[in-house]
mmCIF file of C-alpha atoms in Angstrom:
data_model
loop_
_atom_site.group_PDB
_atom_site.id
_atom_site.type_symbol
_atom_site.label_atom_id
_atom_site.label_comp_id
_atom_site.label_asym_id
_atom_site.label_seq_id
_atom_site.Cartn_x
_atom_site.Cartn_y
_atom_site.Cartn_z
ATOM 1 C CA MET A 18 8.491 3.968 1.766
ATOM 2 C CA LYS A 19 8.407 6.855 3.793
ATOM 3 C CA MET A 20 6.352 5.610 6.587
ATOM 4 C CA ILE A 21 8.543 5.766 9.633
ATOM 5 C CA GLY A 22 7.238 8.503 11.618
ATOM 6 C CA TYR A 23 4.111 7.600 10.502
ATOM 7 C CA LEU A 24 3.888 4.420 11.712
ATOM 8 C CA PHE A 25 4.899 5.141 15.350
ATOM 9 C CA ALA A 26 2.165 8.146 15.478
ATOM 10 C CA ALA A 27 -0.928 6.468 13.707
ATOM 11 C CA LEU A 28 -0.671 2.715 15.465
ATOM 12 C CA VAL A 29 0.050 4.153 19.014
ATOM 13 C CA LEU A 30 -3.204 5.372 18.517
ATOM 14 C CA ALA A 31 -4.847 2.419 16.841
ATOM 15 C CA SER A 32 -3.290 0.613 20.289
ATOM 16 C CA PRO A 33 -5.648 -1.793 22.774
ATOM 17 C CA VAL A 34 -6.943 0.156 25.854
ATOM 18 C CA GLY A 35 -6.222 -1.330 28.851
ATOM 19 C CA VAL A 36 -2.926 -1.800 28.278
ATOM 20 C CA HIS A 37 0.303 -1.120 30.857
ATOM 21 C CA ALA A 38 1.819 2.478 29.252
ATOM 22 C CA GLN A 39 5.594 0.920 28.749
ATOM 23 C CA ASP A 40 4.227 -2.438 27.182
ATOM 24 C CA LYS A 41 1.814 0.006 25.380
ATOM 25 C CA ALA A 42 4.623 1.803 24.260
ATOM 26 C CA ARG A 43 6.784 -1.298 23.310
ATOM 27 C CA ARG A 44 4.037 -2.943 21.416
ATOM 28 C CA THR A 45 3.213 -0.219 19.219
ATOM 29 C CA ASP A 46 6.911 1.297 18.351
ATOM 30 C CA VAL A 47 6.856 -1.040 15.003
ATOM 31 C CA LEU A 48 10.184 0.697 14.393
ATOM 32 C CA PHE A 49 11.703 -0.363 16.965
ATOM 33 C CA TRP A 50 10.701 -3.641 17.590
ATOM 34 C CA SER A 51 13.520 -6.291 17.701
ATOM 35 C CA GLN A 52 13.424 -8.670 14.710
ATOM 36 C CA ALA A 53 12.270 -12.154 16.526
ATOM 37 C CA GLU A 54 8.989 -9.136 17.104
ATOM 38 C CA CYS A 55 8.729 -8.064 13.474
ATOM 39 C CA GLU A 56 8.814 -11.912 12.846
ATOM 40 C CA ALA A 57 6.372 -12.662 14.699
ATOM 41 C CA HIS A 58 4.226 -9.634 14.740
ATOM 42 C CA PHE A 59 3.570 -8.217 11.048
ATOM 43 C CA ARG A 60 1.948 -11.446 10.812
ATOM 44 C CA ASP A 61 -0.534 -10.833 13.702
ATOM 45 C CA MET A 62 -0.759 -7.134 13.836
ATOM 46 C CA PRO A 63 -4.358 -6.783 13.565
ATOM 47 C CA ALA A 64 -4.506 -8.952 16.828
ATOM 48 C CA ILE A 65 -2.048 -5.681 18.234
ATOM 49 C CA PHE A 66 -4.323 -3.374 16.533
ATOM 50 C CA ALA A 67 -7.652 -1.953 16.253
ATOM 51 C CA GLY A 68 -8.946 -3.216 12.489
ATOM 52 C CA ASN A 69 -11.945 -3.313 10.258
ATOM 53 C CA THR A 70 -12.482 -6.797 8.656
ATOM 54 C CA VAL A 71 -12.551 -7.163 4.717
ATOM 55 C CA VAL A 72 -14.953 -9.893 4.688
ATOM 56 C CA HIS A 73 -14.353 -12.334 2.074
ATOM 57 C CA GLY A 74 -17.120 -14.655 0.062
ATOM 58 C CA ASN A 75 -18.289 -17.776 -1.053
ATOM 59 C CA HIS A 76 -16.866 -17.421 -4.759
ATOM 60 C CA VAL A 77 -12.590 -18.351 -4.944
ATOM 61 C CA HIS A 78 -10.964 -16.671 -8.021
ATOM 62 C CA ALA A 79 -8.770 -19.872 -8.810
ATOM 63 C CA LEU A 80 -4.942 -19.815 -9.194
ATOM 64 C CA PRO A 81 -4.123 -22.518 -11.580
ATOM 65 C CA ARG A 82 -0.411 -23.742 -11.465
ATOM 66 C CA GLY A 83 1.566 -22.876 -14.144
ATOM 67 C CA LYS A 84 5.542 -24.149 -15.103
ATOM 68 C CA PRO A 85 7.784 -22.818 -12.087
ATOM 69 C CA LEU A 86 9.765 -19.894 -13.032
ATOM 70 C CA GLN A 87 13.549 -20.166 -12.068
ATOM 71 C CA PRO A 88 14.523 -15.742 -11.442
ATOM 72 C CA ARG A 89 17.742 -15.900 -13.045
ATOM 73 C CA TRP A 90 20.510 -13.820 -10.808
ATOM 74 C CA PRO A 91 23.538 -11.994 -12.455
ATOM 75 C CA ASP A 92 25.726 -13.817 -9.800
ATOM 76 C CA GLY A 93 23.486 -17.088 -9.752
ATOM 77 C CA GLN A 94 22.163 -16.453 -6.498
ATOM 78 C CA SER A 95 19.449 -19.011 -5.287
ATOM 79 C CA LEU A 96 15.907 -17.966 -4.351
ATOM 80 C CA ASP A 97 16.284 -19.959 -0.872
ATOM 81 C CA ALA A 98 19.573 -17.556 -0.069
ATOM 82 C CA TYR A 99 17.697 -14.805 -1.506
ATOM 83 C CA MET A 100 14.675 -15.563 0.827
ATOM 84 C CA GLY A 101 17.071 -16.555 3.966
ATOM 85 C CA ALA A 102 19.529 -13.710 3.410
ATOM 86 C CA HIS A 103 16.475 -10.825 3.659
ATOM 87 C CA LYS A 104 14.042 -12.465 5.660
ATOM 88 C CA ILE A 105 11.375 -13.392 3.420
ATOM 89 C CA ALA A 106 7.890 -14.391 4.475
ATOM 90 C CA ALA A 107 5.971 -15.460 1.463
ATOM 91 C CA ILE A 108 7.148 -14.641 -2.440
ATOM 92 C CA MET A 109 4.213 -15.402 -5.040
ATOM 93 C CA VAL A 110 4.692 -14.684 -8.868
ATOM 94 C CA LEU A 111 1.875 -15.102 -11.408
ATOM 95 C CA GLN A 112 2.205 -15.092 -15.166
ATOM 96 C CA HIS A 113 -0.825 -14.430 -16.887
ATOM 97 C CA GLY A 114 -2.960 -16.170 -14.319
ATOM 98 C CA ARG A 115 -0.992 -18.516 -13.353
ATOM 99 C CA VAL A 116 0.959 -19.693 -10.434
ATOM 100 C CA ARG A 117 4.624 -19.993 -11.110
ATOM 101 C CA ILE A 118 6.245 -19.645 -8.019
ATOM 102 C CA GLU A 119 5.149 -19.984 -4.641
ATOM 103 C CA ARG A 120 7.276 -20.036 -1.333
ATOM 104 C CA TYR A 121 6.930 -19.099 1.653
ATOM 105 C CA GLY A 122 9.731 -18.683 4.684
ATOM 106 C CA LEU A 123 10.036 -17.500 8.543
ATOM 107 C CA GLY A 124 7.764 -20.013 9.620
ATOM 108 C CA PHE A 125 4.795 -18.458 7.706
ATOM 109 C CA ASP A 126 2.389 -20.410 5.461
ATOM 110 C CA ALA A 127 -0.600 -19.731 2.598
ATOM 111 C CA LYS A 128 -3.323 -19.703 5.398
ATOM 112 C CA GLY A 129 -1.592 -16.843 7.525
ATOM 113 C CA ARG A 130 -2.196 -13.029 7.311
ATOM 114 C CA TRP A 131 0.983 -9.993 6.574
ATOM 115 C CA THR A 132 0.996 -6.535 7.135
ATOM 116 C CA SER A 133 1.115 -4.628 3.914
ATOM 117 C CA PHE A 134 2.093 -1.116 5.076
ATOM 118 C CA SER A 135 2.492 1.436 1.971
ATOM 119 C CA VAL A 136 1.221 -1.404 -0.117
ATOM 120 C CA ALA A 137 -1.921 -0.106 1.307
ATOM 121 C CA LYS A 138 -2.025 3.394 -0.735
ATOM 122 C CA SER A 139 -2.261 1.539 -3.786
ATOM 123 C CA PHE A 140 -5.507 -0.311 -2.552
ATOM 124 C CA THR A 141 -6.624 2.987 -1.486
ATOM 125 C CA SER A 142 -6.381 4.947 -4.927
ATOM 126 C CA THR A 143 -8.324 2.012 -6.586
ATOM 127 C CA LEU A 144 -11.050 2.704 -4.404
ATOM 128 C CA VAL A 145 -11.067 6.295 -5.967
ATOM 129 C CA GLY A 146 -11.789 4.366 -9.146
ATOM 130 C CA ALA A 147 -14.481 2.093 -8.202
ATOM 131 C CA ALA A 148 -16.284 5.577 -6.256
ATOM 132 C CA LEU A 149 -15.584 7.167 -9.529
ATOM 133 C CA ALA A 150 -17.266 4.520 -11.284
ATOM 134 C CA ASP A 151 -20.334 4.652 -9.000
ATOM 135 C CA GLY A 152 -20.842 8.279 -8.663
ATOM 136 C CA SER A 153 -19.832 8.911 -5.402
ATOM 137 C CA ILE A 154 -17.008 10.688 -6.568
ATOM 138 C CA HIS A 155 -17.778 13.204 -9.724
ATOM 139 C CA SER A 156 -14.466 13.842 -11.061
ATOM 140 C CA LEU A 157 -11.160 14.203 -10.128
ATOM 141 C CA ASP A 158 -10.732 17.762 -10.998
ATOM 142 C CA ASP A 159 -13.651 18.297 -7.419
ATOM 143 C CA PRO A 160 -12.179 19.847 -5.019
ATOM 144 C CA VAL A 161 -11.205 18.369 -1.875
ATOM 145 C CA VAL A 162 -12.872 20.464 0.248
ATOM 146 C CA ARG A 163 -16.431 19.064 -1.506
ATOM 147 C CA TYR A 164 -15.650 15.734 0.404
ATOM 148 C CA ILE A 165 -14.013 16.624 3.306
ATOM 149 C CA PRO A 166 -15.580 20.230 4.650
ATOM 150 C CA ALA A 167 -13.723 20.614 7.642
ATOM 151 C CA LEU A 168 -10.617 21.331 5.308
ATOM 152 C CA LYS A 169 -12.153 25.097 3.755
ATOM 153 C CA GLY A 170 -10.256 27.734 4.641
ATOM 154 C CA SER A 171 -7.077 25.504 5.089
ATOM 155 C CA ALA A 172 -4.085 25.294 2.637
ATOM 156 C CA TYR A 173 -6.353 22.684 0.786
ATOM 157 C CA GLU A 174 -8.853 24.713 -0.106
ATOM 158 C CA GLY A 175 -7.736 24.833 -3.841
ATOM 159 C CA VAL A 176 -6.399 21.578 -4.170
ATOM 160 C CA ASN A 177 -7.823 19.100 -6.380
ATOM 161 C CA ILE A 178 -8.370 14.909 -5.828
ATOM 162 C CA ARG A 179 -6.016 14.562 -8.353
ATOM 163 C CA GLN A 180 -3.610 16.244 -7.123
ATOM 164 C CA LEU A 181 -3.742 15.142 -4.056
ATOM 165 C CA LEU A 182 -3.684 11.542 -5.617
ATOM 166 C CA SER A 183 0.075 12.215 -7.146
ATOM 167 C CA MET A 184 1.011 14.110 -4.189
ATOM 168 C CA THR A 185 1.613 17.312 -5.827
ATOM 169 C CA SER A 186 -1.259 19.824 -3.500
ATOM 170 C CA GLY A 187 1.802 22.001 -2.766
ATOM 171 C CA VAL A 188 0.664 22.239 0.913
ATOM 172 C CA ARG A 189 3.660 22.356 2.873
ATOM 173 C CA TRP A 190 4.859 19.232 4.601
ATOM 174 C CA ASN A 191 8.229 18.019 6.190
ATOM 175 C CA GLU A 192 8.420 13.609 6.891
ATOM 176 C CA ASP A 193 11.701 14.333 8.791
ATOM 177 C CA TYR A 194 11.611 10.860 11.024
ATOM 178 C CA SER A 195 14.845 12.032 12.804
ATOM 179 C CA ASP A 196 13.015 15.188 13.949
ATOM 180 C CA PRO A 197 10.227 15.030 16.316
ATOM 181 C CA LYS A 198 8.541 18.409 15.183
ATOM 182 C CA SER A 199 8.187 17.055 11.658
ATOM 183 C CA ASP A 200 4.451 16.976 10.229
ATOM 184 C CA VAL A 201 4.776 12.783 10.056
ATOM 185 C CA ALA A 202 5.828 12.352 13.718
ATOM 186 C CA ARG A 203 2.376 14.928 14.750
ATOM 187 C CA MET A 204 -0.491 14.564 12.007
ATOM 188 C CA TYR A 205 -1.829 12.507 14.779
ATOM 189 C CA SER A 206 -1.159 14.926 17.827
ATOM 190 C CA ALA A 207 -3.592 17.810 17.239
ATOM 191 C CA PRO A 208 -6.539 17.968 20.413
ATOM 192 C CA ARG A 209 -9.413 15.871 19.124
ATOM 193 C CA VAL A 210 -12.703 17.641 17.688
ATOM 194 C CA PRO A 211 -15.655 16.095 17.988
ATOM 195 C CA GLY A 212 -17.331 14.373 14.636
ATOM 196 C CA GLU A 213 -13.695 14.901 13.209
ATOM 197 C CA PRO A 214 -11.008 12.396 12.315
ATOM 198 C CA ALA A 215 -7.780 13.560 14.193
ATOM 199 C CA LEU A 216 -5.777 13.689 11.115
ATOM 200 C CA VAL A 217 -8.466 16.246 9.427
ATOM 201 C CA THR A 218 -7.747 18.297 12.726
ATOM 202 C CA TYR A 219 -3.914 18.310 12.213
ATOM 203 C CA MET A 220 -3.723 18.770 8.175
ATOM 204 C CA LYS A 221 -6.009 21.983 8.485
ATOM 205 C CA THR A 222 -2.980 23.822 10.267
ATOM 206 C CA LEU A 223 -0.585 23.043 7.477
ATOM 207 C CA GLY A 224 0.722 26.271 5.045
ATOM 208 C CA ARG A 225 1.331 26.235 1.367
ATOM 209 C CA GLU A 226 4.897 26.028 -0.008
ATOM 210 C CA ALA A 227 3.332 26.119 -3.665
ATOM 211 C CA PRO A 228 1.059 26.732 -6.459
ATOM 212 C CA PRO A 229 -1.440 22.983 -6.330
ATOM 213 C CA GLY A 230 -0.119 20.517 -8.952
ATOM 214 C CA SER A 231 3.424 22.193 -9.439
ATOM 215 C CA LYS A 232 5.459 20.380 -6.754
ATOM 216 C CA TRP A 233 6.028 16.670 -5.528
ATOM 217 C CA VAL A 234 6.398 16.021 -2.136
ATOM 218 C CA TYR A 235 5.734 12.219 -0.780
ATOM 219 C CA LYS A 236 3.003 13.173 2.291
ATOM 220 C CA THR A 237 1.637 9.689 3.852
ATOM 221 C CA GLY A 238 -0.547 12.331 6.086
ATOM 222 C CA GLU A 239 -2.428 13.179 2.422
ATOM 223 C CA THR A 240 -3.089 9.232 1.710
ATOM 224 C CA ASP A 241 -5.180 9.140 4.758
ATOM 225 C CA LEU A 242 -6.981 12.469 3.854
ATOM 226 C CA ILE A 243 -7.819 9.852 0.345
ATOM 227 C CA GLY A 244 -8.829 7.280 2.683
ATOM 228 C CA ILE A 245 -11.264 9.426 4.865
ATOM 229 C CA LEU A 246 -12.619 11.268 1.033
ATOM 230 C CA VAL A 247 -13.332 7.789 0.322
ATOM 231 C CA THR A 248 -15.128 6.942 3.583
ATOM 232 C CA GLN A 249 -16.934 10.245 2.980
ATOM 233 C CA ALA A 250 -17.910 9.517 -0.628
ATOM 234 C CA THR A 251 -19.045 6.574 -0.112
ATOM 235 C CA GLY A 252 -20.794 6.350 3.656
ATOM 236 C CA LYS A 253 -18.901 3.415 3.846
ATOM 237 C CA THR A 254 -15.588 2.032 5.132
ATOM 238 C CA LEU A 255 -12.856 1.372 3.232
ATOM 239 C CA ALA A 256 -13.469 -2.187 4.372
ATOM 240 C CA GLN A 257 -16.629 -2.025 3.361
ATOM 241 C CA TYR A 258 -15.907 -0.511 0.833
ATOM 242 C CA LEU A 259 -13.101 -2.923 -0.476
ATOM 243 C CA GLY A 260 -15.207 -6.354 0.357
ATOM 244 C CA GLU A 261 -18.269 -4.741 -1.840
ATOM 245 C CA LYS A 262 -16.350 -4.051 -5.001
ATOM 246 C CA ILE A 263 -13.555 -6.264 -5.336
ATOM 247 C CA TRP A 264 -13.318 -8.742 -1.968
ATOM 248 C CA ARG A 265 -15.465 -11.027 -2.396
ATOM 249 C CA PRO A 266 -16.590 -10.628 -6.370
ATOM 250 C CA TYR A 267 -12.949 -10.911 -7.249
ATOM 251 C CA GLY A 268 -13.491 -13.784 -5.645
ATOM 252 C CA MET A 269 -9.838 -13.498 -2.491
ATOM 253 C CA THR A 270 -9.940 -16.852 -0.295
ATOM 254 C CA SER A 271 -9.912 -14.940 2.711
ATOM 255 C CA ASP A 272 -10.776 -12.152 5.246
ATOM 256 C CA ALA A 273 -8.226 -8.950 5.242
ATOM 257 C CA VAL A 274 -7.987 -6.522 7.958
ATOM 258 C CA TRP A 275 -7.781 -2.321 7.771
ATOM 259 C CA LEU A 276 -6.294 -1.210 11.089
ATOM 260 C CA LYS A 277 -7.279 1.955 11.865
ATOM 261 C CA ASP A 278 -7.865 4.413 14.577
ATOM 262 C CA GLU A 279 -9.510 2.614 17.420
ATOM 263 C CA THR A 280 -10.983 6.274 18.912
ATOM 264 C CA ASP A 281 -12.380 8.133 15.608
ATOM 265 C CA GLY A 282 -12.628 4.627 13.531
ATOM 266 C CA THR A 283 -10.807 6.028 10.542
ATOM 267 C CA GLU A 284 -9.020 3.729 8.635
ATOM 268 C CA THR A 285 -5.219 4.367 8.134
ATOM 269 C CA GLY A 286 -5.829 4.877 3.532
ATOM 270 C CA GLY A 287 -2.022 5.013 3.838
ATOM 271 C CA CYS A 288 -1.148 1.414 5.790
ATOM 272 C CA CYS A 289 -1.856 -1.759 6.796
ATOM 273 C CA ILE A 290 -3.669 -4.113 4.732
ATOM 274 C CA SER A 291 -3.576 -7.600 6.586
ATOM 275 C CA ALA A 292 -3.933 -10.224 3.705
ATOM 276 C CA THR A 293 -2.407 -13.587 3.004
ATOM 277 C CA ALA A 294 -0.034 -13.691 0.106
ATOM 278 C CA ALA A 295 -2.131 -15.130 -2.406
ATOM 279 C CA ASP A 296 -5.084 -12.379 -2.471
ATOM 280 C CA TYR A 297 -2.119 -9.794 -2.663
ATOM 281 C CA ALA A 298 -1.565 -11.865 -5.844
ATOM 282 C CA ARG A 299 -5.269 -12.319 -6.449
ATOM 283 C CA MET A 300 -5.242 -8.182 -5.735
ATOM 284 C CA GLY A 301 -2.213 -7.626 -8.612
ATOM 285 C CA GLN A 302 -4.098 -10.140 -10.723
ATOM 286 C CA PHE A 303 -7.128 -7.570 -10.620
ATOM 287 C CA ILE A 304 -5.314 -4.710 -11.773
ATOM 288 C CA LEU A 305 -3.201 -6.389 -14.183
ATOM 289 C CA ASP A 306 -6.825 -7.692 -15.361
ATOM 290 C CA GLY A 307 -7.808 -4.372 -16.067
ATOM 291 C CA GLY A 308 -10.071 -3.704 -12.603
ATOM 292 C CA ARG A 309 -12.468 -6.463 -14.423
ATOM 293 C CA ILE A 310 -14.532 -9.075 -12.729
ATOM 294 C CA ASN A 311 -16.886 -11.022 -15.269
ATOM 295 C CA GLY A 312 -15.322 -8.775 -17.897
ATOM 296 C CA LYS A 313 -16.840 -5.953 -16.111
ATOM 297 C CA SER A 314 -14.886 -2.467 -14.928
ATOM 298 C CA VAL A 315 -15.199 -2.224 -11.955
ATOM 299 C CA LEU A 316 -13.358 1.424 -12.088
ATOM 300 C CA ALA A 317 -14.264 4.135 -14.219
ATOM 301 C CA PRO A 318 -12.988 4.045 -17.931
ATOM 302 C CA GLY A 319 -9.682 4.833 -18.105
ATOM 303 C CA TYR A 320 -8.985 5.535 -14.034
ATOM 304 C CA LEU A 321 -6.737 2.556 -14.379
ATOM 305 C CA ALA A 322 -4.541 3.529 -16.900
ATOM 306 C CA ASP A 323 -4.007 6.583 -15.303
ATOM 307 C CA ALA A 324 -3.669 5.971 -11.818
ATOM 308 C CA THR A 325 -0.636 3.896 -13.361
ATOM 309 C CA ARG A 326 1.494 6.313 -15.118
ATOM 310 C CA LYS A 327 3.909 9.000 -14.007
ATOM 311 C CA HIS A 328 2.384 12.268 -13.046
ATOM 312 C CA ALA A 329 5.384 13.465 -10.800
ATOM 313 C CA SER A 330 8.967 13.142 -10.742
ATOM 314 C CA THR A 331 10.535 11.738 -7.910
ATOM 315 C CA ASP A 332 14.252 11.547 -6.506
ATOM 316 C CA THR A 333 14.906 8.365 -8.134
ATOM 317 C CA PRO A 334 15.969 8.255 -11.981
ATOM 318 C CA GLY A 335 13.740 6.164 -14.326
ATOM 319 C CA ILE A 336 10.538 5.919 -11.496
ATOM 320 C CA GLY A 337 7.881 8.332 -10.983
ATOM 321 C CA TYR A 338 4.580 8.436 -8.930
ATOM 322 C CA GLY A 339 1.146 8.097 -10.679
ATOM 323 C CA TYR A 340 -1.615 8.193 -8.279
ATOM 324 C CA GLN A 341 -0.212 6.117 -5.279
ATOM 325 C CA TRP A 342 1.475 3.341 -7.265
ATOM 326 C CA TRP A 343 5.393 4.275 -8.149
ATOM 327 C CA THR A 344 5.557 4.102 -11.624
ATOM 328 C CA TYR A 345 8.858 3.127 -14.167
ATOM 329 C CA ASP A 346 8.982 4.339 -17.510
ATOM 330 C CA ASP A 347 8.796 1.099 -19.252
ATOM 331 C CA GLY A 348 5.469 0.653 -18.066
ATOM 332 C CA ARG A 349 6.196 -1.227 -15.199
ATOM 333 C CA PHE A 350 3.855 -0.038 -11.820
ATOM 334 C CA THR A 351 4.505 -1.123 -7.774
ATOM 335 C CA GLY A 352 3.265 -0.623 -4.328
ATOM 336 C CA ILE A 353 5.912 -0.442 -1.773
ATOM 337 C CA GLY A 354 5.664 -1.010 1.650
ATOM 338 C CA ILE A 355 8.664 -0.751 4.339
ATOM 339 C CA PHE A 356 9.973 -4.155 5.439
ATOM 340 C CA GLY A 357 9.830 -5.366 2.557
ATOM 341 C CA GLN A 358 6.745 -5.408 1.173
ATOM 342 C CA VAL A 359 5.507 -5.165 -2.716
ATOM 343 C CA MET A 360 2.883 -5.835 -4.844
ATOM 344 C CA HIS A 361 4.587 -5.513 -8.557
ATOM 345 C CA ILE A 362 3.020 -5.266 -11.702
ATOM 346 C CA ASP A 363 4.562 -5.637 -14.817
ATOM 347 C CA PRO A 364 1.708 -5.751 -17.893
ATOM 348 C CA LYS A 365 4.067 -6.421 -21.043
ATOM 349 C CA ARG A 366 5.250 -9.452 -19.170
ATOM 350 C CA GLY A 367 1.686 -10.345 -17.780
ATOM 351 C CA LEU A 368 3.789 -10.811 -14.212
ATOM 352 C CA VAL A 369 2.057 -10.361 -10.715
ATOM 353 C CA ILE A 370 5.177 -10.009 -8.192
ATOM 354 C CA VAL A 371 4.122 -10.368 -4.445
ATOM 355 C CA GLN A 372 6.660 -10.606 -1.861
ATOM 356 C CA LEU A 373 5.964 -10.308 1.721
ATOM 357 C CA ALA A 374 9.293 -10.090 4.447
ATOM 358 C CA ALA A 375 10.666 -8.699 7.940
ATOM 359 C CA TRP A 376 13.489 -7.191 6.786
ATOM 360 C CA PRO A 377 16.018 -6.209 9.372
ATOM 361 C CA SER A 378 15.457 -2.216 8.778
ATOM 362 C CA ALA A 379 12.548 -0.397 7.572
ATOM 363 C CA VAL A 380 13.851 0.995 4.335
ATOM 364 C CA GLY A 381 17.694 0.394 4.448
ATOM 365 C CA PRO A 382 19.483 0.967 0.991
ATOM 366 C CA ASP A 383 20.824 -2.280 0.851
ATOM 367 C CA GLU A 384 17.312 -4.207 0.960
ATOM 368 C CA ILE A 385 15.817 -1.838 -1.212
ATOM 369 C CA ALA A 386 18.089 -2.499 -3.465
ATOM 370 C CA ALA A 387 18.307 -6.412 -3.009
ATOM 371 C CA ARG A 388 14.180 -6.059 -3.632
ATOM 372 C CA ARG A 389 15.138 -4.559 -7.281
ATOM 373 C CA ALA A 390 17.823 -7.289 -8.293
ATOM 374 C CA PHE A 391 14.532 -9.626 -7.037
ATOM 375 C CA VAL A 392 12.012 -8.252 -8.891
ATOM 376 C CA ALA A 393 15.334 -8.063 -12.080
ATOM 377 C CA ALA A 394 15.803 -11.589 -11.619
ATOM 378 C CA VAL A 395 11.899 -12.528 -12.026
ATOM 379 C CA THR A 396 12.206 -10.562 -14.977
ATOM 380 C CA ALA A 397 15.231 -12.264 -16.610
ATOM 381 C CA GLY A 398 13.944 -15.732 -15.587
ATOM 382 C CA VAL A 399 10.402 -15.284 -18.172
ATOM 383 C CA ASP A 400 12.641 -13.107 -20.606
ATOM 384 C CA ALA A 401 15.346 -16.044 -20.698
ATOM 385 C CA GLU A 402 12.474 -18.463 -21.637
ATOM 386 C CA THR A 403 11.053 -16.036 -24.026
ATOM 387 C CA ARG A 404 14.338 -16.338 -26.072
ATOM 388 C CA SER A 405 14.260 -20.262 -25.604
ATOM 389 C CA THR A 406 11.081 -20.333 -27.253
ATOM 390 C CA LYS A 407 11.977 -18.468 -30.334
#
């Protein structure tokens, strides 16, 4: 949810070369795009920013049609009214692998790709589970510096992968988007060191504020470190590894694109996969299926259950933080991105809820409340069906 300063910093570096400076600043400052620009460009960000392609294959994971589902808002609001009021581009709801709702708005359609923003964090976490299964990562208790040696001698020495995943490193971090001197505003501003990702160069300068594992602070830069760690461990880009382990074997139907720093080629592990609504839903179903493909687990034993449970308390009652997933006390968990993106998973009800949007504000409290109400309305619709069959 807290990616505002990061987008300005990271995406400026990912912008195409040869663009007039004023136009370049306008095109990359996503947070200050007009409503029309958001609606137009969230669907084509790979045409504006550099990225790596996640290649799909010939196998298709079918999403058969199920009985249409009617969300139930307490005030009787309709799905059309909700989508129109909150600039929703797509909604797809699966239950037990069947499509219960599929709707599009803003001129978007089933063939188009939409940018995920921080939902990508949950993808990056899943790739850690795959690297553990492959043996590329030995253990979550391994020190981070084992895989990113450039961090030796920094505050990250003594931090393990588990603490990085749960954002409990104890490294001091300022994610104040109104402060131009905050870490999130400056994390891509460090002088370039040949052969070293710019993010790593900056993260080495940070100090410590708490013992590792003792304090949760949302740090967008640390998710990018996880992405770099996976790349270092596997020897593959995040896009390559996602394609190899999940995208092609599970049967996604379209290529996706993962945005990257154009200068050093490092994908932004905390942001910016562009994919179709149906392929986001398939990714959610893959997670709901326990990370299995053809009955075989792609992820290390126990990793997914560990990743999607509460490891740290947040500032919102009832919501915790796992390994790059937001968790609920009732067993649900979700990936969330600014401007209205969500990939919500409800194991108890067999639900995957995907929403793609272009909210008028990145993280407005009214919009966040409306998104939660939408998820609750879908849940209420399912529960009403269950009661009627008893």
